[in-house]
Amino acid sequence: MLDLGYNATLVMIGAGLLGIAAGVTGTFLFLRKRSLVSDAISHSTLPGVGLAFIVMVAFGGEGRNLFGLMAGSALSAGIGLLCVTWLTTRTRLAEDTAIGAVLSVFFGAGIVLLTVIQNMSAGRQAGLESFLLGSTAGMLRIDALTIAGGGALVLALVVLLRRPMTLSAFDAEYAASLGLDNRRIDLAMMGLVLGITVVGLKIVGLIMIVALLILPPVTARFWTERSDRVVLIAGLVGGVAGAGGAVISASAPALPTGPIIVLSGFALFALSFLFAPNRGVLAALADHLSFRRRVHLRQGLLALAQGQPVYEALTLRLLRRAGLIRRDGVATDAGRAAAAKALLDERRWQLLRADLASETAAARYDGLTPIESVLTPDQVATLDRALRPTVAS
Amino acid sequence: MSGAEFVPLSLPPILIASFAAVACALPGNFLVLRKQAMIGDAISHVALPGIVVAFLLTGAVSTWPMMLGAAGAAVVAVLLIQFVHRVGRIDPGASMGVVFTAMFAGGVLLLEQSDTSSVHLDVQHALYGNLESLIWLDAFGWESLLDPVALAGLPPELLRMAVVLVLVTGFIRLFWRPLKLSTFDEGFARTLGMRTDLLGLALVVTAAVAAVAAFDAVGSIIVIAMFICPPAAARLMTNALERQIAWSCLFAVLAAVLGYVLAGYGPLWLGAPDAVSAAGMIATVSGVILALAALFGPCRHRLGQPKGA
């Protein structure tokens, strides 16, 4: 890691900053449930790249100036974004249709321009295809500085705008009642996304830049329920994926930077998806299994208490393992006590649910919760007084 | 232009592009109405890893394994998207973005890692296709259309695309009523006992088959554009599904023919010597059609929305 060359270090810093900024910006897009708009924005940068190249060559420039290409891509991405907004608000088309239409048409137009450039004498070695998949080969110092600086600028703007954007994402009407203009907040958010796309174009490429905007917030969402922490974790995930991906890709040949960064982010996502507490797959699975065990135990105990035979294999196994029945299926002392307690609990619940006055408490009934955890001891005692005649008979 | 030049050089690509466009636009109508338009986008992105994996397994650039690979990748992607959406409780758009970008990145990485320099397999090809190279060398003019020996030399993509078009049309004809019903009122369709989930998956698989066949011939840009643009433009022309489908086929063919002609001959008219990408131009023309429909289409407004809004 320390023997990274000067160039690779530059790329790593640039990619890391870009990742942090993209993760943080993407979070607001994700909270607005508009993640895929970024796909339209990123694809519609292509005609801008082509046009900027043609214009720069026409004015006698070199054509490959990164700053000029970025300006062109920002312009056409902005037009693409306006087209999506216009199609969604002014026609009956849904937002996903508008996104798909804009991304494919702009991308197609960009490809046409790329073939035009290939036919130009100055365009033979233009290498504009590298904007499709990203490339860090032959990246200049000024390029890396532009990317790092752009990432830092977007990050600063997000920090400034975080409050209105969070408010608008969670409760747009409340935001409007405070005098905030949701449309302008949305526009600002999309502007930031556009900034990330343009800055990241060179490293990750326009097809995969959306991954940097989508993966970090989705990953972060598994770990917390609080929006400010989602923002922080998403920035962290994006930064780790960006810098880590750049380091890995510099470590060996034939490891292109863009895909490695995206796959590093995906690895973080997959780990979180599996192992995160509460929202992760394994946690959900454990939850489900423990719920099933409790239901089976409870039903088994109720059957024992009422002298009914138990046939279900899982129930028998659970009862036996808990020492509540013997191998031949007859209840042990502990089993009889637990069964009687379960039956009493069920009778108390029955009584409670029959009483309209205690509707709120009765709503907590799920067949598993002990009634003592819902009612106070004297409320339980009142129930028991009403139960006594039936118990006595 | 004489038949001697047109029939061998331009007729097969125009026919292939038109078949591909219609085959994608047909299922696209339902995808657009079901708000699943981005499924087409996802399918065309994940076709790349599917093709690369098929190539690595078979070691040869042959059509059928690659089409199977791409179709398999599409099904895997759709299932993964559902899995992330349901189990991870992530909204559908974001889960789609997670899955297809990661799979695409995997495909690019595999492509870079494996030695494909000796064969014609690269990302650019997957994106633009090679419509211009699908020529019919055995033809000498219009009379070749009746000559069985010359007909045997037609590009195989033409026959493949025609078969896929028939399959797609057959699927939609066969399941017309259930498709229509479940698209507009899924709850009602389910109360009638329809397996709307299976039908939805079948629609996606049909779309994937059309996409993969088209992908092989014309590249992924046309696929995404044709899934969405002609149906979206048709949606702005009429309120009846039957007429919408007719319009979308018309728009698809129009975009294919006009796009091909503009790409092949447009630069010549402007005095430039070389043609531009036909796939890109077809997508562009379909966008122009959509723009015109959005500006002037008779049904462009939402129902109930005032005309001036």
XYZ file of C-alpha atoms in Angstrom:
702
model
C 0.000 0.000 0.000
C 2.853 2.352 0.790
C 4.745 1.545 -2.379
C 1.933 2.865 -4.534
C 3.348 5.059 -7.191
C 2.747 8.796 -7.195
C 0.104 8.425 -9.881
C -1.739 5.619 -8.090
C -1.766 7.642 -4.870
C -3.334 10.549 -6.713
C -5.985 8.227 -8.169
C -6.656 6.748 -4.730
C -7.184 10.148 -3.109
C -9.383 11.286 -5.981
C -11.470 8.103 -5.981
C -11.809 8.168 -2.193
C -13.072 11.752 -2.132
C -15.351 11.040 -5.052
C -16.720 7.961 -3.240
C -17.439 9.916 -0.047
C -19.195 12.685 -1.952
C -21.167 10.216 -4.075
C -22.275 8.172 -1.066
C -23.455 11.245 0.828
C -25.245 12.743 -2.198
C -26.751 9.396 -3.167
C -28.313 9.069 0.269
C -30.727 11.925 -0.389
C -31.564 10.506 -3.799
C -32.230 7.146 -2.135
C -34.401 8.650 0.593
C -36.472 10.364 -2.117
C -36.782 6.946 -3.832
C -35.415 8.450 -7.027
C -32.140 6.555 -7.276
C -32.587 5.640 -10.931
C -32.785 9.270 -12.062
C -29.019 9.193 -11.723
C -28.935 6.573 -14.484
C -30.608 9.004 -16.878
C -28.213 11.770 -15.845
C -25.120 9.647 -16.298
C -26.073 8.287 -19.721
C -27.015 11.701 -21.020
C -23.496 13.004 -20.412
C -22.245 11.198 -23.515
C -23.468 13.577 -26.264
C -21.981 16.456 -24.255
C -18.599 14.758 -24.155
C -18.729 14.226 -27.918
C -19.895 17.745 -28.725
C -17.337 19.318 -26.404
C -14.599 17.375 -28.155
C -15.831 18.453 -31.598
C -16.129 22.100 -30.536
C -12.695 22.146 -28.932
C -11.129 20.631 -32.041
C -13.021 23.059 -34.276
C -11.528 25.967 -32.329
C -8.077 24.524 -32.803
C -7.771 23.076 -29.325
C -6.540 19.657 -28.388
C -10.000 18.278 -27.710
C -9.035 16.070 -24.786
C -8.993 18.776 -22.134
C -10.760 17.113 -19.188
C -12.228 20.379 -17.953
C -13.802 21.141 -21.311
C -15.198 17.632 -21.630
C -16.631 17.884 -18.109
C -18.317 21.176 -18.941
C -19.868 19.661 -22.054
C -21.053 16.581 -20.200
C -22.575 18.718 -17.444
C -24.489 20.712 -20.027
C -25.991 17.723 -21.799
C -26.697 15.903 -18.529
C -28.566 19.005 -17.390
C -30.631 18.966 -20.568
C -31.337 15.255 -20.043
C -32.461 15.950 -16.497
C -34.779 18.713 -17.687
C -36.231 16.319 -20.273
C -36.978 13.736 -17.566
C -38.645 16.388 -15.415
C -40.618 17.780 -18.344
C -41.827 14.358 -19.516
C -42.880 13.432 -15.990
C -44.712 16.625 -15.116
C -46.134 17.730 -18.472
C -47.150 14.408 -20.024
C -48.875 11.338 -18.667
C -45.671 9.257 -18.783
C -44.415 7.848 -15.481
C -40.982 8.758 -14.179
C -39.412 5.371 -14.952
C -40.531 5.601 -18.574
C -39.124 9.114 -18.834
C -35.816 7.958 -17.335
C -35.518 5.023 -19.718
C -36.438 7.092 -22.759
C -33.983 9.882 -21.959
C -31.091 7.593 -21.093
C -31.405 5.465 -24.230
C -31.953 8.366 -26.632
C -29.147 10.525 -25.248
C -26.831 7.548 -25.160
C -27.715 6.698 -28.762
C -27.077 10.273 -29.852
C -23.757 10.150 -28.003
C -22.761 6.997 -29.866
C -23.593 8.719 -33.155
C -21.312 11.604 -32.172
C -18.547 9.178 -31.177
C -18.636 7.598 -34.633
C -18.552 11.087 -36.151
C -15.438 11.800 -34.078
C -13.810 8.537 -35.133
C -14.254 9.668 -38.726
C -12.580 13.018 -38.001
C -8.861 13.178 -38.631
C -8.182 14.583 -35.160
C -10.401 11.999 -33.507
C -8.576 8.792 -34.329
C -6.887 8.579 -30.949
C -9.481 10.563 -29.052
C -10.058 7.682 -26.644
C -13.439 9.050 -25.693
C -14.628 5.447 -25.299
C -12.778 5.497 -21.979
C -15.625 7.632 -20.665
C -17.978 4.677 -21.065
C -16.176 2.381 -18.650
C -13.746 4.778 -17.007
C -10.011 4.571 -17.117
C -7.200 5.858 -14.979
C -4.448 4.954 -17.397
C -2.552 8.033 -18.436
C -4.431 10.216 -15.998
C -2.656 13.523 -15.501
C -1.976 15.251 -12.216
C -4.363 18.035 -13.131
C -7.084 15.446 -13.893
C -6.724 13.838 -10.485
C -6.746 17.253 -8.794
C -9.875 18.244 -10.727
C -11.628 15.062 -9.599
C -10.572 15.423 -5.959
C -11.479 19.110 -5.941
C -14.837 18.478 -7.600
C -15.643 15.746 -5.086
C -14.741 18.023 -2.188
C -16.855 20.866 -3.601
C -19.945 18.662 -3.988
C -19.392 17.326 -0.480
C -19.298 20.854 0.938
C -22.516 21.758 -0.866
C -24.262 18.642 0.450
C -23.248 19.531 4.004
C -24.737 23.004 3.483
C -27.989 21.663 2.031
C -28.436 18.595 4.244
C -31.255 19.969 6.413
C -33.679 21.085 3.706
C -32.936 17.932 1.688
C -33.634 15.623 4.643
C -36.824 17.505 5.467
C -38.046 17.346 1.903
C -37.243 13.619 1.692
C -39.175 12.684 4.809
C -42.084 15.115 4.855
C -42.414 17.241 1.746
C -45.646 18.871 2.937
C -44.137 19.913 6.249
C -41.153 21.319 4.359
C -43.545 23.321 2.168
C -45.379 24.617 5.239
C -42.052 25.945 6.529
C -41.714 27.938 3.335
C -39.226 25.659 1.606
C -39.665 25.103 -2.125
C -39.560 21.346 -2.682
C -39.055 21.683 -6.415
C -36.003 23.845 -5.930
C -34.622 21.478 -3.293
C -35.104 18.586 -5.693
C -33.421 20.565 -8.423
C -30.476 21.340 -6.147
C -30.198 17.672 -5.192
C -30.224 16.638 -8.844
C -27.621 19.309 -9.546
C -25.356 17.721 -6.950
C -25.951 14.275 -8.462
C -25.060 15.767 -11.819
C -21.871 17.158 -10.301
C -20.893 13.728 -8.963
C -21.598 12.122 -12.324
C -19.495 14.614 -14.225
C -16.620 14.409 -11.759
C -16.679 10.608 -11.648
C -16.990 10.122 -15.398
C -13.242 9.827 -15.962
C -12.572 7.249 -13.220
C -15.656 5.033 -13.089
C -17.229 5.665 -16.476
C -20.741 6.765 -17.196
C -22.361 3.338 -17.172
C -21.166 2.450 -13.690
C -21.124 5.832 -11.921
C -24.705 5.213 -10.745
C -23.373 2.364 -8.617
C -21.382 4.887 -6.537
C -24.587 6.852 -5.938
C -26.823 3.856 -5.157
C -24.682 1.207 -3.424
C -23.439 3.243 -0.409
C -26.850 4.465 0.844
C -28.448 1.053 0.310
C -25.576 -0.497 2.266
C -25.809 2.088 5.017
C -29.557 1.633 5.375
C -28.998 -1.893 6.716
C -27.115 -0.605 9.743
C -29.256 2.184 11.120
C -32.716 3.700 11.182
C -31.494 7.292 11.555
C -31.046 9.456 8.495
C -27.998 11.360 9.770
C -26.188 8.091 10.435
C -27.216 6.734 7.011
C -25.514 9.785 5.500
C -22.337 9.241 7.518
C -22.136 5.503 6.899
C -22.901 5.968 3.194
C -20.038 8.454 2.936
C -17.762 5.984 4.708
C -18.820 3.087 2.457
C -18.375 5.207 -0.656
C -14.947 6.406 0.465
C -13.758 2.886 1.341
C -15.059 1.496 -1.950
C -13.481 4.319 -3.964
C -10.065 4.386 -2.303
C -9.938 0.625 -1.720
C -10.994 -0.113 -5.270
C -8.326 2.237 -6.626
C -5.629 0.547 -4.503
C -6.711 -2.964 -5.532
C -6.824 -2.033 -9.180
C -3.337 -0.503 -8.981
C -1.967 -3.681 -7.391
C -2.165 -5.861 -10.489
C -2.590 -5.511 -14.238
C -5.924 -6.222 -15.945
C -7.907 -4.912 -12.968
C -9.789 -1.914 -14.437
C -10.448 0.769 -11.827
C -14.155 1.418 -12.479
C -15.413 -2.161 -12.185
C -13.159 -2.836 -9.176
C -14.536 0.207 -7.338
C -18.109 -0.877 -8.110
C -17.445 -4.460 -7.047
C -15.756 -3.285 -3.803
C -18.905 -1.328 -3.055
C -21.002 -4.354 -3.913
C -18.935 -6.538 -1.579
C -19.646 -4.106 1.276
C -23.325 -4.202 0.306
C -23.413 -8.007 0.225
C -21.759 -8.246 3.666
C -24.260 -5.786 5.131
C -27.176 -7.505 3.401
C -26.204 -10.791 5.025
C -24.840 -9.850 8.432
C -26.353 -6.526 9.517
C -28.254 -6.713 12.799
C -32.051 -6.362 12.545
C -32.319 -5.715 8.792
C -29.793 -8.272 7.543
C -30.859 -11.574 6.018
C -29.324 -13.738 8.747
C -30.868 -11.623 11.500
C -34.263 -11.867 9.810
C -33.853 -15.617 9.438
C -32.901 -16.016 13.123
C -35.936 -13.905 14.066
C -38.197 -16.075 11.990
C -36.840 -19.321 13.449
C -37.138 -18.127 17.038
C -40.724 -17.003 16.373
C -41.534 -20.415 14.937
C -40.032 -22.156 17.998
C -42.111 -20.052 20.368
C -45.337 -20.737 18.444
C -44.696 -24.477 18.410
C -43.804 -24.598 22.117
C -46.883 -22.644 23.086
C -49.233 -24.762 20.979
C -47.612 -27.930 22.330
C -48.075 -26.795 25.917
C -51.724 -25.889 25.324
C -52.322 -29.343 23.822
C -50.664 -30.996 26.845
C -52.748 -28.963 29.264
C -55.982 -29.993 27.563
C -54.889 -33.621 27.364
C -54.778 -33.648 23.585
C -52.129 -35.769 21.848
C -49.252 -33.991 20.072
C -48.194 -35.428 16.700
C -46.234 -32.621 15.096
C -42.560 -33.655 14.948
C -40.988 -30.229 15.530
C -43.279 -29.555 18.487
C -42.409 -32.910 20.064
C -38.706 -32.281 19.566
C -38.883 -28.815 21.113
C -40.904 -30.037 24.104
C -38.517 -32.942 24.663
C -35.436 -30.777 24.409
C -36.861 -28.325 26.942
C -37.434 -31.257 29.341
C -41.209 -30.738 29.300
C -42.115 -34.241 28.102
C -40.487 -37.663 28.408
C -39.393 -39.716 25.434
C -42.744 -41.517 25.359
C -44.600 -38.217 25.106
C -45.934 -38.054 28.674
C -45.523 -34.665 30.354
C -42.909 -34.298 33.106
C -43.670 -32.332 36.270
C -42.062 -29.265 34.787
C -44.091 -29.858 31.626
C -47.376 -30.084 33.531
C -46.605 -26.879 35.409
C -45.677 -25.014 32.216
C -48.748 -26.374 30.430
C -51.067 -25.284 33.242
C -49.489 -21.843 33.200
C -49.932 -21.559 29.446
C -53.561 -22.616 29.676
C -54.267 -20.132 32.473
C -52.611 -17.401 30.410
C -54.761 -18.303 27.404
C -57.971 -18.296 29.532
C -57.083 -14.878 30.959
C -56.513 -13.551 27.447
C -59.836 -14.999 26.296
C -61.643 -13.170 29.052
C -59.782 -9.949 28.378
C -60.573 -10.076 24.658
C -64.258 -10.675 25.320
C -64.379 -7.405 27.288
C -64.935 -4.422 24.984
C -63.652 -1.970 27.612
C -60.135 -3.375 27.461
C -59.850 -3.264 23.682
C -56.441 -1.572 23.676
C -54.834 -4.189 25.888
C -56.587 -6.977 23.969
C -55.044 -5.728 20.735
C -51.657 -6.843 22.071
C -52.791 -10.497 21.913
C -50.678 -12.581 19.562
C -50.882 -15.974 21.274
C -47.341 -15.644 22.599
C -47.083 -12.605 24.868
C -47.661 -13.512 28.551
C -50.532 -11.456 29.924
C -48.434 -10.339 32.898
C -46.322 -8.263 30.538
C -49.403 -6.317 29.395
C -51.513 -5.957 32.560
C -50.662 -4.913 36.116
C -50.823 -7.601 38.876
C -54.124 -6.260 40.257
C -55.682 -6.214 36.773
C -54.653 -9.866 36.435
C -56.156 -10.551 39.874
C -59.471 -9.018 38.721
C -59.434 -11.299 35.693
C -58.712 -14.297 37.933
C -61.727 -13.483 40.158
C -63.924 -13.599 37.073
C -62.260 -16.838 35.991
C -62.660 -18.634 39.351
C -66.110 -20.209 38.733
C -64.858 -21.907 35.554
C -61.606 -22.987 37.199
C -63.525 -24.393 40.157
C -65.919 -26.386 37.998
C -30.443 3.739 -55.679
C -30.376 0.511 -57.630
C -31.581 -2.841 -56.386
C -28.142 -4.292 -57.058
C -26.733 -2.122 -54.299
C -29.727 -1.842 -51.998
C -30.711 -5.512 -51.700
C -27.368 -6.950 -50.578
C -26.151 -4.033 -48.471
C -29.155 -2.290 -46.967
C -32.183 -4.556 -47.102
C -30.998 -7.172 -44.542
C -29.910 -4.612 -41.908
C -33.136 -2.645 -42.334
C -35.232 -5.797 -41.974
C -33.225 -7.019 -38.966
C -33.434 -3.621 -37.284
C -37.191 -3.430 -37.929
C -37.827 -6.952 -36.603
C -35.692 -6.242 -33.542
C -37.447 -2.938 -32.942
C -40.934 -4.459 -33.134
C -39.953 -7.502 -31.058
C -38.778 -5.167 -28.281
C -41.595 -2.637 -28.618
C -44.339 -5.267 -28.225
C -43.478 -6.390 -24.675
C -42.323 -2.821 -24.011
C -45.950 -1.670 -24.193
C -46.812 -3.770 -21.166
C -43.610 -2.921 -19.311
C -44.311 0.804 -19.718
C -47.910 0.434 -18.542
C -46.816 -1.674 -15.562
C -44.204 0.918 -14.566
C -41.460 -1.642 -15.149
C -39.782 0.264 -17.950
C -36.390 0.091 -16.252
C -36.469 -3.724 -16.358
C -35.512 -3.353 -20.030
C -32.557 -1.216 -18.968
C -31.481 -3.796 -16.401
C -31.824 -6.695 -18.855
C -29.656 -5.020 -21.436
C -26.941 -4.224 -18.890
C -26.713 -7.745 -17.481
C -26.574 -9.345 -20.921
C -22.860 -8.476 -20.996
C -21.838 -10.675 -18.025
C -24.095 -13.429 -19.371
C -22.367 -13.368 -22.728
C -18.905 -13.251 -21.167
C -19.642 -16.181 -18.854
C -21.027 -18.182 -21.779
C -17.860 -17.396 -23.731
C -15.612 -18.456 -20.849
C -17.521 -21.717 -20.447
C -17.594 -22.693 -24.106
C -14.398 -20.966 -25.208
C -15.897 -19.915 -28.503
C -17.914 -17.049 -29.893
C -20.976 -18.987 -30.949
C -24.460 -17.608 -30.976
C -26.632 -20.056 -29.065
C -24.545 -20.445 -25.883
C -24.192 -16.673 -25.729
C -27.909 -16.101 -26.165
C -28.581 -18.677 -23.467
C -26.008 -16.991 -21.241
C -27.565 -13.581 -21.722
C -31.084 -14.893 -21.151
C -29.900 -16.731 -18.044
C -28.246 -13.579 -16.741
C -31.483 -11.664 -17.316
C -33.500 -14.165 -15.290
C -30.862 -14.217 -12.529
C -30.909 -10.413 -12.440
C -34.708 -10.230 -12.202
C -34.754 -12.788 -9.375
C -31.909 -11.001 -7.557
C -33.710 -7.660 -7.871
C -36.839 -9.223 -6.370
C -34.736 -10.834 -3.624
C -32.980 -7.597 -2.633
C -36.290 -5.725 -2.825
C -38.286 -8.192 -0.699
C -35.733 -9.553 1.760
C -33.625 -6.421 2.138
C -36.700 -4.138 2.133
C -35.028 -1.767 -0.350
C -37.167 0.197 -2.790
C -37.393 -1.422 -6.253
C -35.506 1.293 -8.123
C -32.510 1.174 -5.803
C -32.417 -2.621 -5.694
C -32.426 -2.647 -9.486
C -29.557 -0.150 -9.517
C -27.567 -2.292 -7.070
C -27.990 -5.495 -9.057
C -27.458 -4.407 -12.623
C -24.474 -2.127 -12.040
C -22.718 -4.810 -10.000
C -23.391 -7.487 -12.604
C -22.258 -5.169 -15.396
C -19.056 -4.360 -13.500
C -18.487 -8.083 -13.021
C -18.894 -8.616 -16.753
C -16.393 -5.894 -17.623
C -13.902 -7.277 -15.114
C -14.250 -10.842 -16.457
C -13.790 -9.527 -19.967
C -10.576 -7.736 -18.983
C -9.278 -10.734 -17.073
C -9.877 -13.298 -19.777
C -7.948 -13.425 -22.991
C -10.474 -12.264 -25.526
C -8.045 -10.350 -27.675
C -8.120 -13.088 -30.311
C -11.897 -13.022 -30.695
C -14.330 -10.289 -31.556
C -15.860 -9.765 -28.149
C -15.713 -6.385 -26.518
C -17.870 -3.939 -24.666
C -18.249 -1.609 -27.620
C -19.613 -4.431 -29.740
C -22.110 -5.298 -27.033
C -23.227 -1.685 -26.865
C -23.501 -0.741 -30.527
C -23.887 -4.121 -32.211
C -22.706 -4.401 -35.775
C -25.797 -3.727 -37.797
C -23.823 -2.371 -40.740
C -21.913 -5.618 -41.206
C -24.997 -7.808 -41.574
C -24.879 -7.844 -45.334
C -26.178 -10.378 -47.842
C -23.267 -11.198 -50.103
C -25.157 -13.682 -52.267
C -27.661 -11.150 -53.543
C -27.339 -9.318 -56.833
C -30.634 -7.420 -56.977
C -34.330 -7.697 -56.295
C -34.515 -10.966 -58.269
C -32.347 -12.648 -55.614
C -35.335 -12.572 -53.267
C -36.819 -15.389 -55.372
C -33.582 -17.325 -55.783
C -33.334 -20.170 -53.220
C -29.565 -20.473 -53.584
C -29.041 -16.801 -52.808
C -31.642 -16.868 -50.031
C -29.588 -19.530 -48.236
C -26.852 -16.959 -47.873
C -28.957 -14.488 -45.903
C -27.388 -13.398 -42.610
C -28.505 -15.911 -39.938
C -29.449 -12.997 -37.660
C -32.338 -12.203 -39.982
C -33.950 -15.604 -39.590
C -33.265 -15.628 -35.836
C -34.821 -12.207 -35.366
C -37.855 -13.209 -37.439
C -38.371 -16.345 -35.321
C -38.097 -14.340 -32.119
C -40.563 -11.788 -33.460
C -43.046 -14.591 -34.186
C -42.510 -16.017 -30.684
C -43.049 -12.654 -29.004
C -46.158 -11.936 -31.069
C -47.443 -15.430 -30.301
C -46.954 -14.959 -26.556
C -48.832 -11.669 -26.563
C -51.680 -13.014 -28.731
C -51.999 -16.148 -26.617
C -52.055 -14.338 -23.267
C -53.731 -11.177 -24.557
C -56.672 -11.113 -22.148
C -54.787 -12.081 -18.981
C -51.959 -9.689 -19.868
C -54.331 -6.810 -20.462
C -56.347 -7.518 -17.349
C -53.401 -7.985 -15.023
C -51.706 -4.876 -16.410
C -54.630 -2.595 -15.695
C -56.116 -4.222 -12.587
C -53.841 -6.739 -10.972
C -56.041 -7.134 -7.909
C -59.091 -7.998 -9.981
C -57.080 -10.434 -12.112
C -55.969 -12.197 -8.957
C -59.528 -12.506 -7.638
C -60.350 -14.292 -10.912
C -57.688 -16.844 -10.005
C -54.999 -15.692 -12.418
C -51.389 -16.317 -11.416
C -50.367 -12.715 -11.988
C -46.909 -13.331 -10.529
C -46.161 -16.079 -13.061
C -47.595 -13.967 -15.864
C -45.375 -11.057 -14.847
C -42.318 -13.304 -14.858
C -43.318 -14.732 -18.257
C -43.565 -11.193 -19.617
C -40.104 -10.363 -18.321
C -38.691 -13.580 -19.799
C -40.300 -12.763 -23.158
C -38.792 -9.305 -22.997
C -35.439 -10.862 -22.157
C -35.637 -13.245 -25.137
C -36.448 -10.349 -27.461
C -33.685 -8.257 -25.899
C -31.071 -10.967 -26.176
C -31.863 -11.784 -29.800
C -31.851 -8.095 -30.694
C -28.723 -7.583 -28.640
C -26.851 -10.137 -30.710
C -27.762 -8.369 -33.919
C -27.994 -4.686 -33.127
C -26.463 -3.981 -29.698
C -27.992 -2.912 -26.428
C -28.736 0.751 -27.160
C -31.499 -0.088 -29.614
C -32.877 -2.614 -27.166
C -33.370 -0.085 -24.354
C -34.625 2.588 -26.716
C -37.104 0.258 -28.417
C -38.453 -1.139 -25.151
C -39.409 2.324 -24.034
C -39.566 5.013 -26.724
C -42.124 3.610 -29.227
C -44.543 2.412 -26.507
C -44.159 5.698 -24.626
C -44.839 7.693 -27.802
C -47.794 5.427 -28.621
C -49.126 5.957 -25.093
C -49.394 9.662 -25.904
C -51.382 8.977 -29.091
C -54.322 6.929 -27.852
C -56.193 5.586 -24.856
C -56.899 2.108 -26.236
C -54.338 -0.640 -25.695
C -54.956 -2.222 -29.118
C -54.331 1.063 -30.893
C -51.368 1.826 -28.653
C -49.703 -1.412 -29.720
C -50.375 -0.666 -33.385
C -48.891 2.830 -33.010
C -45.850 1.462 -31.176
C -45.140 -1.039 -33.981
C -45.462 1.735 -36.535
C -43.103 3.984 -34.564
C -40.625 1.138 -34.068
C -40.443 0.355 -37.802
C -40.287 4.048 -38.656
C -37.391 4.583 -36.248
C -35.531 1.537 -37.575
C -35.868 2.411 -41.259
C -35.380 6.142 -40.895
C -32.513 5.702 -38.441
C -30.695 3.263 -40.688
C -31.125 5.423 -43.777
C -30.047 8.599 -41.951
C -26.990 6.865 -40.501
C -25.948 5.333 -43.816
C -26.754 8.126 -46.224
C -27.244 11.232 -44.071
C -23.522 12.022 -43.763
C -23.146 11.570 -47.546
C -25.870 14.152 -48.117
C -24.032 16.508 -45.781
C -20.834 15.925 -47.686
C -19.077 13.781 -45.071
C -17.456 10.632 -46.413
C -18.242 8.088 -43.698
C -21.424 6.675 -42.211
C -22.230 7.015 -38.505
C -23.469 4.402 -36.045
C -26.811 3.022 -37.236
C -27.744 1.718 -33.779
C -27.184 5.127 -32.219
C -29.093 6.867 -34.998
C -32.089 4.526 -34.654
C -32.215 5.299 -30.920
C -31.965 9.021 -31.687
C -34.795 8.884 -34.235
C -37.002 7.023 -31.749
C -36.290 9.838 -29.291
C -37.302 12.444 -31.866
C -40.559 10.541 -32.449
C -41.187 10.497 -28.699
C -40.447 14.210 -28.447
C -42.929 14.967 -31.240
C -45.566 12.785 -29.571
C -44.930 14.515 -26.240
C -45.379 17.928 -27.863
C -48.331 17.204 -30.161
C -49.810 13.796 -29.258
C -53.590 13.945 -28.801
C -53.521 12.062 -25.488
C -50.364 13.549 -24.027
C -51.954 14.897 -20.839
C -52.912 12.960 -17.769
C -56.641 12.390 -17.554
C -58.212 15.138 -15.488
C -55.269 17.463 -15.883
C -56.230 20.825 -17.382
C -55.062 21.322 -20.969
C -52.896 24.305 -20.194
C -50.942 22.663 -17.380
